[in-house]
């Protein structure tokens, strides 16, 4: 009589080097974790630390990093170029107080405040443009086209030609932008499914505020009109230090809020019913986006006046860099900062010693771009 074969037992016995074929071994938790890990969507990376994990989109992260490096490079050039040229590396070191007394004085006292103002203004306009375009689902809906900037400019000019104080231009610009936004939102029936109507109503409101600004300048005293002229063309020359400080504080609050709102805004590509079913408070989200856009646009106008086309071009460039899967708030802020720095640099150097206001540079460069955008835009939603 033969002894029973032990082949099946040997095959089913757990291997000392790894888990059994029927499942992971309790002695090898790492293998169990690898087997139970969820699939990672394409274009993302899963980062795990301390028992927590987060999905990081690769393309937006790389694009934002590249734009931040571009911001540093353009900042170095802006600090180095002027009547007295410096090496960009030397200029960056002087901005941190490292260098000769002449270089530090030239950079810190004369050039750095202007560069900081350009960075803050460009970032604010880029954020406002990105939020407005996504909310209205229209690439042409920006603070320039829906009347925010014109309203802020009209109220800022009124404050200067009326009672000029240190705080009033920033507060007046905020009130003007909020007034224009309220009128556009009320007359346009909201900024969601009626995005085209919202845009057309905003154009009309901007035209009215522009006419009011010109009327005030024509009837004001010569000195007051000259003081207020900067708010009509857009320039970073002779910027108000208090207004720049208010803009910085506004960005500290609005930039994180814009990032949080942007994560929800991507769900508005669906219908309001679907977005509500996914847990989005649609009306509250739209009001929050308008508030953040008004604050960013109003404070930016209080510093530099209506710099046209920055809020239009920066989000478009950010979408091309970051891709269509997200609302590129941070990337738009970096792109707006780069565009504003370049516009100011061109205005300072192209006809030196004559200085061209940055607003005229953005208008000359952005006009053909806007025409191209109008000719190539098709009715579609933006992410």
Coordinates of C-alpha atoms in Angstrom, one line a residue:
X1 CA 0.0 0.0 0.0
X2 CA 1.4 3.4 -1.1
X3 CA 1.8 6.3 1.3
X4 CA -0.3 9.4 0.5
X5 CA 1.4 11.9 -1.7
X6 CA 2.4 15.2 0.0
X7 CA 2.6 17.2 -3.3
X8 CA -0.6 19.2 -2.8
X9 CA 0.4 20.0 0.8
X10 CA 3.8 21.2 -0.4
X11 CA 2.2 23.4 -3.1
X12 CA -0.3 25.0 -0.7
X13 CA 2.2 25.5 2.1
X14 CA 3.1 29.2 2.7
X15 CA 6.5 30.2 1.3
X16 CA 9.0 31.5 3.7
X17 CA 10.0 34.2 1.1
X18 CA 6.6 35.8 0.5
X19 CA 2.8 35.6 0.7
X20 CA 0.9 32.6 -0.4
X21 CA -0.9 32.5 -3.8
X22 CA -4.3 32.7 -2.0
X23 CA -3.6 36.1 -0.4
X24 CA -1.1 38.3 1.4
X25 CA 0.7 36.9 4.3
X26 CA 0.0 38.5 7.7
X27 CA 3.8 38.5 8.3
X28 CA 4.3 40.8 5.2
X29 CA 2.1 44.0 5.7
X30 CA 4.1 45.9 3.0
X31 CA 2.9 43.5 0.4
X32 CA -0.6 43.8 1.6
X33 CA -0.4 47.6 1.4
X34 CA 1.0 47.4 -2.2
X35 CA -1.8 45.1 -3.2
X36 CA -4.6 47.2 -1.6
X37 CA -3.3 50.6 -2.9
X38 CA -5.9 52.3 -5.1
X39 CA -5.1 53.0 -8.8
X40 CA -3.5 56.4 -9.4
X41 CA -5.3 58.5 -12.1
X42 CA -3.1 59.4 -15.1
X43 CA -1.2 62.6 -14.9
X44 CA -1.0 62.5 -11.0
X45 CA 1.4 61.2 -8.4
X46 CA 0.4 59.7 -5.0
X47 CA 2.4 61.1 -2.1
X48 CA 2.1 59.2 1.1
X49 CA 3.4 60.5 4.5
X50 CA 2.6 59.4 8.0
X51 CA -0.4 57.3 7.0
X52 CA -1.9 60.1 4.9
X53 CA -1.8 60.4 1.1
X54 CA -2.5 63.1 -1.4
X55 CA -2.8 63.1 -5.2
X56 CA -0.6 65.7 -6.8
X57 CA -1.3 66.8 -10.4
X58 CA 2.0 66.7 -12.2
X59 CA 1.5 69.1 -15.1
X60 CA 0.0 72.0 -13.1
X61 CA 2.8 71.6 -10.5
X62 CA 5.5 71.7 -13.1
X63 CA 3.9 74.6 -14.9
X64 CA 3.5 76.7 -11.8
X65 CA 7.1 75.9 -10.8
X66 CA 8.4 77.0 -14.2
X67 CA 6.4 80.3 -14.0
X68 CA 7.8 81.0 -10.5
X69 CA 11.3 80.5 -11.9
X70 CA 10.4 82.9 -14.7
X71 CA 9.1 85.4 -12.1
X72 CA 12.5 85.3 -10.3
X73 CA 14.4 85.7 -13.6
X74 CA 12.3 88.7 -14.8
X75 CA 12.5 90.2 -11.3
X76 CA 16.3 90.1 -11.5
X77 CA 16.3 91.7 -14.9
X78 CA 13.9 94.5 -13.8
X79 CA 16.1 95.2 -10.7
X80 CA 19.2 95.3 -12.9
X81 CA 18.0 97.4 -15.8
X82 CA 17.8 101.2 -15.6
X83 CA 19.8 104.4 -16.1
X84 CA 22.6 102.5 -14.2
X85 CA 22.7 98.9 -15.3
X86 CA 23.7 96.1 -12.9
X87 CA 24.3 92.4 -13.2
X88 CA 21.1 90.5 -12.5
X89 CA 22.8 88.4 -9.9
X90 CA 24.3 91.5 -8.2
X91 CA 20.9 93.1 -8.3
X92 CA 19.2 90.1 -6.6
X93 CA 21.9 90.1 -3.9
X94 CA 21.5 93.9 -3.4
X95 CA 17.7 93.3 -2.9
X96 CA 18.6 91.3 0.2
X97 CA 21.1 93.9 1.4
X98 CA 24.2 92.2 0.1
X99 CA 26.5 94.3 -2.0
X100 CA 28.1 97.8 -2.2
X101 CA 26.3 100.7 -0.5
X102 CA 25.5 102.2 -4.0
X103 CA 24.0 99.0 -5.3
X104 CA 21.9 98.4 -2.2
X105 CA 20.6 102.0 -2.2
X106 CA 19.8 101.8 -5.9
X107 CA 18.0 98.5 -5.7
X108 CA 16.3 98.7 -2.3
X109 CA 15.2 102.4 -2.4
X110 CA 14.5 103.0 -6.1
X111 CA 13.7 99.8 -8.0
X112 CA 12.6 97.2 -5.5
X113 CA 9.4 99.0 -4.4
X114 CA 8.3 99.3 -8.0
X115 CA 9.0 95.6 -8.7
X116 CA 7.1 94.6 -5.6
X117 CA 4.1 96.7 -6.6
X118 CA 4.2 95.1 -10.1
X119 CA 4.3 91.6 -8.6
X120 CA 1.4 92.2 -6.4
X121 CA -0.7 94.0 -9.1
X122 CA 0.0 91.3 -11.6
X123 CA -0.8 88.4 -9.2
X124 CA -4.1 90.1 -8.1
X125 CA -5.3 90.7 -11.7
X126 CA -4.3 87.2 -12.7
X127 CA -6.3 85.7 -9.8
X128 CA -9.3 87.9 -10.5
X129 CA -9.3 87.1 -14.2
X130 CA -9.0 83.4 -13.6
X131 CA -12.0 83.3 -11.2
X132 CA -14.2 85.5 -13.4
X133 CA -13.5 83.5 -16.6
X134 CA -14.3 80.3 -14.9
X135 CA -17.4 81.6 -13.1
X136 CA -18.9 83.1 -16.3
X137 CA -17.6 80.1 -18.5
X138 CA -16.3 82.7 -21.0
X139 CA -12.7 83.5 -21.8
X140 CA -13.6 87.1 -22.4
X141 CA -15.1 87.7 -18.9
X142 CA -12.5 89.6 -16.9
X143 CA -12.4 92.6 -14.6
X144 CA -11.5 94.7 -17.7
X145 CA -14.5 93.7 -19.7
X146 CA -17.3 93.4 -17.1
X147 CA -16.7 96.9 -15.7
X148 CA -14.9 96.2 -12.4
X149 CA -11.7 98.1 -13.3
X150 CA -13.7 101.0 -14.7
X151 CA -15.8 101.3 -11.6
X152 CA -12.8 101.2 -9.4
X153 CA -11.1 103.8 -11.5
X154 CA -14.1 106.1 -11.4
X155 CA -14.4 106.0 -7.6
X156 CA -10.6 106.4 -7.2
X157 CA -10.5 109.4 -9.4
X158 CA -13.5 110.9 -7.5
X159 CA -11.6 110.4 -4.3
X160 CA -8.5 112.2 -5.6
X161 CA -10.3 115.1 -7.3
X162 CA -12.7 115.4 -4.3
X163 CA -11.1 114.8 -0.9
X164 CA -7.6 113.3 -1.2
X165 CA -6.4 111.3 1.8
X166 CA -3.9 108.5 2.2
X167 CA -6.5 105.8 2.8
X168 CA -9.3 106.9 0.5
X169 CA -8.1 105.8 -2.9
X170 CA -7.9 102.1 -1.9
X171 CA -11.3 102.2 -0.1
X172 CA -12.9 104.1 -2.9
X173 CA -11.5 101.7 -5.6
X174 CA -13.0 98.8 -3.6
X175 CA -16.4 100.5 -3.4
X176 CA -16.3 101.3 -7.1
X177 CA -15.4 97.7 -8.1
X178 CA -18.1 96.3 -5.8
X179 CA -20.7 98.7 -7.3
X180 CA -19.8 97.7 -10.8
X181 CA -20.0 94.0 -9.8
X182 CA -23.3 94.4 -8.1
X183 CA -24.8 96.1 -11.1
X184 CA -23.4 93.6 -13.6
X185 CA -24.5 90.6 -11.4
X186 CA -28.0 92.1 -10.9
X187 CA -28.7 93.3 -14.5
X188 CA -27.0 90.3 -16.1
X189 CA -29.0 87.7 -14.2
X190 CA -26.0 86.2 -12.5
X191 CA -22.7 85.0 -13.9
X192 CA -23.4 81.3 -14.3
X193 CA -25.5 80.1 -17.2
X194 CA -26.0 83.6 -18.4
X195 CA -22.3 84.3 -18.9
X196 CA -22.7 85.9 -22.3
X197 CA -25.4 88.3 -21.0
X198 CA -23.2 89.0 -17.9
X199 CA -20.4 90.0 -20.2
X200 CA -22.5 92.3 -22.4
X201 CA -24.0 94.0 -19.4
X202 CA -20.6 94.5 -17.9
X203 CA -19.3 96.1 -21.1
X204 CA -22.1 98.6 -20.9
X205 CA -21.5 99.3 -17.2
X206 CA -17.8 99.8 -17.9
X207 CA -18.6 102.3 -20.7
X208 CA -20.8 104.3 -18.3
X209 CA -18.1 104.4 -15.6
X210 CA -15.5 105.4 -18.2
X211 CA -17.6 108.3 -19.3
X212 CA -18.1 109.4 -15.7
X213 CA -14.3 109.3 -15.2
X214 CA -13.7 111.5 -18.2
X215 CA -16.4 113.9 -17.1
X216 CA -14.8 114.3 -13.6
X217 CA -11.4 114.8 -15.1
X218 CA -12.6 117.5 -17.5
X219 CA -14.4 119.4 -14.7
X220 CA -11.7 119.1 -12.0
X221 CA -8.9 121.6 -11.3
X222 CA -5.7 121.2 -13.2
X223 CA -3.6 120.0 -10.2
X224 CA -6.3 117.5 -9.1
X225 CA -6.7 116.2 -12.7
X226 CA -3.0 115.6 -13.0
X227 CA -2.9 113.7 -9.7
X228 CA -5.8 111.5 -10.8
X229 CA -4.5 110.9 -14.4
X230 CA -2.4 107.9 -13.2
X231 CA -5.6 106.0 -12.5
X232 CA -6.8 106.4 -16.1
X233 CA -3.8 105.1 -18.0
X234 CA -2.3 102.5 -15.7
X235 CA 1.2 103.1 -14.4
X236 CA 3.5 101.8 -11.7
X237 CA 5.4 105.1 -11.5
X238 CA 4.8 107.1 -8.3
X239 CA 2.7 104.3 -6.7
X240 CA 1.3 104.9 -3.3
X241 CA 3.0 102.9 -0.6
X242 CA -0.1 102.7 1.5
X243 CA -2.1 101.3 -1.4
X244 CA 0.6 98.7 -2.1
X245 CA 0.4 97.7 1.6
X246 CA -3.4 97.3 1.4
X247 CA -2.9 95.2 -1.8
X248 CA -0.5 92.9 0.0
X249 CA -2.9 92.4 2.9
X250 CA -5.7 91.7 0.5
X251 CA -3.6 89.1 -1.4
X252 CA -2.7 87.3 1.9
X253 CA -6.4 86.8 2.5
X254 CA -7.7 86.4 -1.1
X255 CA -5.1 84.1 -2.6
X256 CA -5.8 81.1 -0.2
X257 CA -9.5 81.8 -0.5
X258 CA -9.2 81.8 -4.3
X259 CA -7.4 78.4 -4.3
X260 CA -10.2 76.9 -2.2
X261 CA -12.9 78.4 -4.4
X262 CA -11.1 77.2 -7.5
X263 CA -11.3 73.6 -6.3
X264 CA -15.1 74.0 -6.2
X265 CA -15.4 76.0 -9.4
X266 CA -14.4 73.1 -11.5
X267 CA -17.7 71.4 -10.6
X268 CA -19.7 74.3 -12.1
X269 CA -18.9 72.9 -15.5
X270 CA -22.0 70.7 -14.8
X271 CA -25.5 71.9 -14.4
X272 CA -26.5 73.6 -11.1
X273 CA -28.5 70.6 -10.1
X274 CA -25.6 68.2 -10.6
X275 CA -23.2 70.6 -8.7
X276 CA -25.7 70.9 -5.9
X277 CA -25.9 67.1 -5.7
X278 CA -22.2 66.9 -5.4
X279 CA -22.3 69.1 -2.3
X280 CA -21.6 72.6 -3.9
X281 CA -23.6 75.6 -2.6
X282 CA -23.8 77.2 -6.0
X283 CA -25.1 80.6 -5.0
X284 CA -22.7 81.0 -2.1
X285 CA -19.8 79.9 -4.3
X286 CA -20.7 82.5 -7.0
X287 CA -21.0 85.2 -4.4
X288 CA -17.6 84.2 -2.8
X289 CA -15.9 84.2 -6.2
X290 CA -17.3 87.7 -7.0
X291 CA -16.1 89.0 -3.6
X292 CA -12.6 87.7 -4.1
X293 CA -12.4 89.0 -7.7
X294 CA -13.7 92.5 -6.6
X295 CA -11.2 92.8 -3.8
X296 CA -8.3 91.7 -6.0
X297 CA -9.3 94.0 -8.9
X298 CA -10.2 97.0 -6.8
X299 CA -7.0 97.0 -4.7
X300 CA -4.9 96.4 -7.9
X301 CA -6.5 99.4 -9.6
X302 CA -5.9 101.5 -6.5
X303 CA -2.1 100.8 -6.9
X304 CA -1.6 101.0 -10.7
X305 CA -4.8 102.0 -12.3
X306 CA -6.6 99.9 -14.9
X307 CA -3.8 97.7 -16.4
X308 CA -5.8 96.2 -19.3
X309 CA -5.3 92.7 -20.8
X310 CA -3.3 91.3 -17.8
X311 CA -6.5 89.6 -16.4
X312 CA -7.3 88.4 -19.9
X313 CA -4.0 87.0 -21.0
X314 CA -2.7 85.5 -17.7
X315 CA -5.4 82.9 -17.1
X316 CA -5.3 81.9 -20.8
X317 CA -1.5 81.3 -20.6
X318 CA -2.0 79.5 -17.3
X319 CA -4.6 77.1 -18.8
X320 CA -2.2 76.3 -21.7
X321 CA 0.5 75.5 -19.2
X322 CA -1.4 73.7 -16.5
X323 CA -3.9 71.9 -18.7
X324 CA -7.7 71.8 -18.6
X325 CA -8.2 69.6 -15.6
X326 CA -8.0 72.3 -12.9
X327 CA -8.7 75.9 -12.2
X328 CA -5.1 77.4 -12.4
X329 CA -5.4 80.1 -9.7
X330 CA -1.7 80.0 -8.6
X331 CA -0.5 79.6 -12.1
X332 CA -2.6 82.6 -13.2
X333 CA -1.2 84.7 -10.4
X334 CA 2.4 83.8 -11.5
X335 CA 1.6 84.5 -15.1
X336 CA 0.0 87.9 -14.3
X337 CA 3.1 88.8 -12.3
X338 CA 5.4 88.0 -15.2
X339 CA 3.3 89.9 -17.7
X340 CA 3.1 93.0 -15.5
X341 CA 6.8 93.0 -14.9
X342 CA 7.5 92.7 -18.6
X343 CA 5.1 95.5 -19.4
X344 CA 6.7 97.8 -16.9
X345 CA 10.2 96.9 -18.1
X346 CA 9.3 97.6 -21.7
X347 CA 7.7 100.9 -20.8
X348 CA 10.8 102.0 -18.9
X349 CA 13.4 101.0 -21.5
X350 CA 12.0 101.0 -25.0
X351 CA 11.9 104.8 -25.4
X352 CA 14.3 105.7 -22.6
X353 CA 14.7 108.3 -21.1
X354 CA 11.0 108.8 -21.9
X355 CA 8.8 106.4 -19.9
X356 CA 5.7 104.8 -21.4
X357 CA 3.0 103.9 -18.9
X358 CA 2.6 100.1 -18.4
X359 CA -1.1 100.4 -19.2
X360 CA -0.3 101.7 -22.7
X361 CA 2.1 98.8 -23.3
X362 CA -0.5 96.2 -22.3
X363 CA -3.0 97.9 -24.5
X364 CA -0.7 97.9 -27.6
X365 CA 0.4 94.3 -27.0
X366 CA -3.0 93.0 -25.8
X367 CA -5.1 94.6 -28.5
X368 CA -4.1 92.3 -31.3
X369 CA -4.3 89.4 -28.8
X370 CA -7.8 90.3 -27.9
X371 CA -8.7 90.5 -31.6
X372 CA -7.2 87.1 -32.2
X373 CA -9.1 85.7 -29.2
X374 CA -12.4 87.2 -30.5
X375 CA -11.9 85.6 -34.0
X376 CA -10.9 82.2 -32.7
X377 CA -13.2 81.8 -29.6
X378 CA -15.9 79.2 -30.0
X379 CA -18.8 78.8 -27.6
X380 CA -17.3 76.4 -25.0
X381 CA -16.9 76.2 -21.3
X382 CA -13.6 76.9 -19.5
X383 CA -12.3 74.7 -16.7

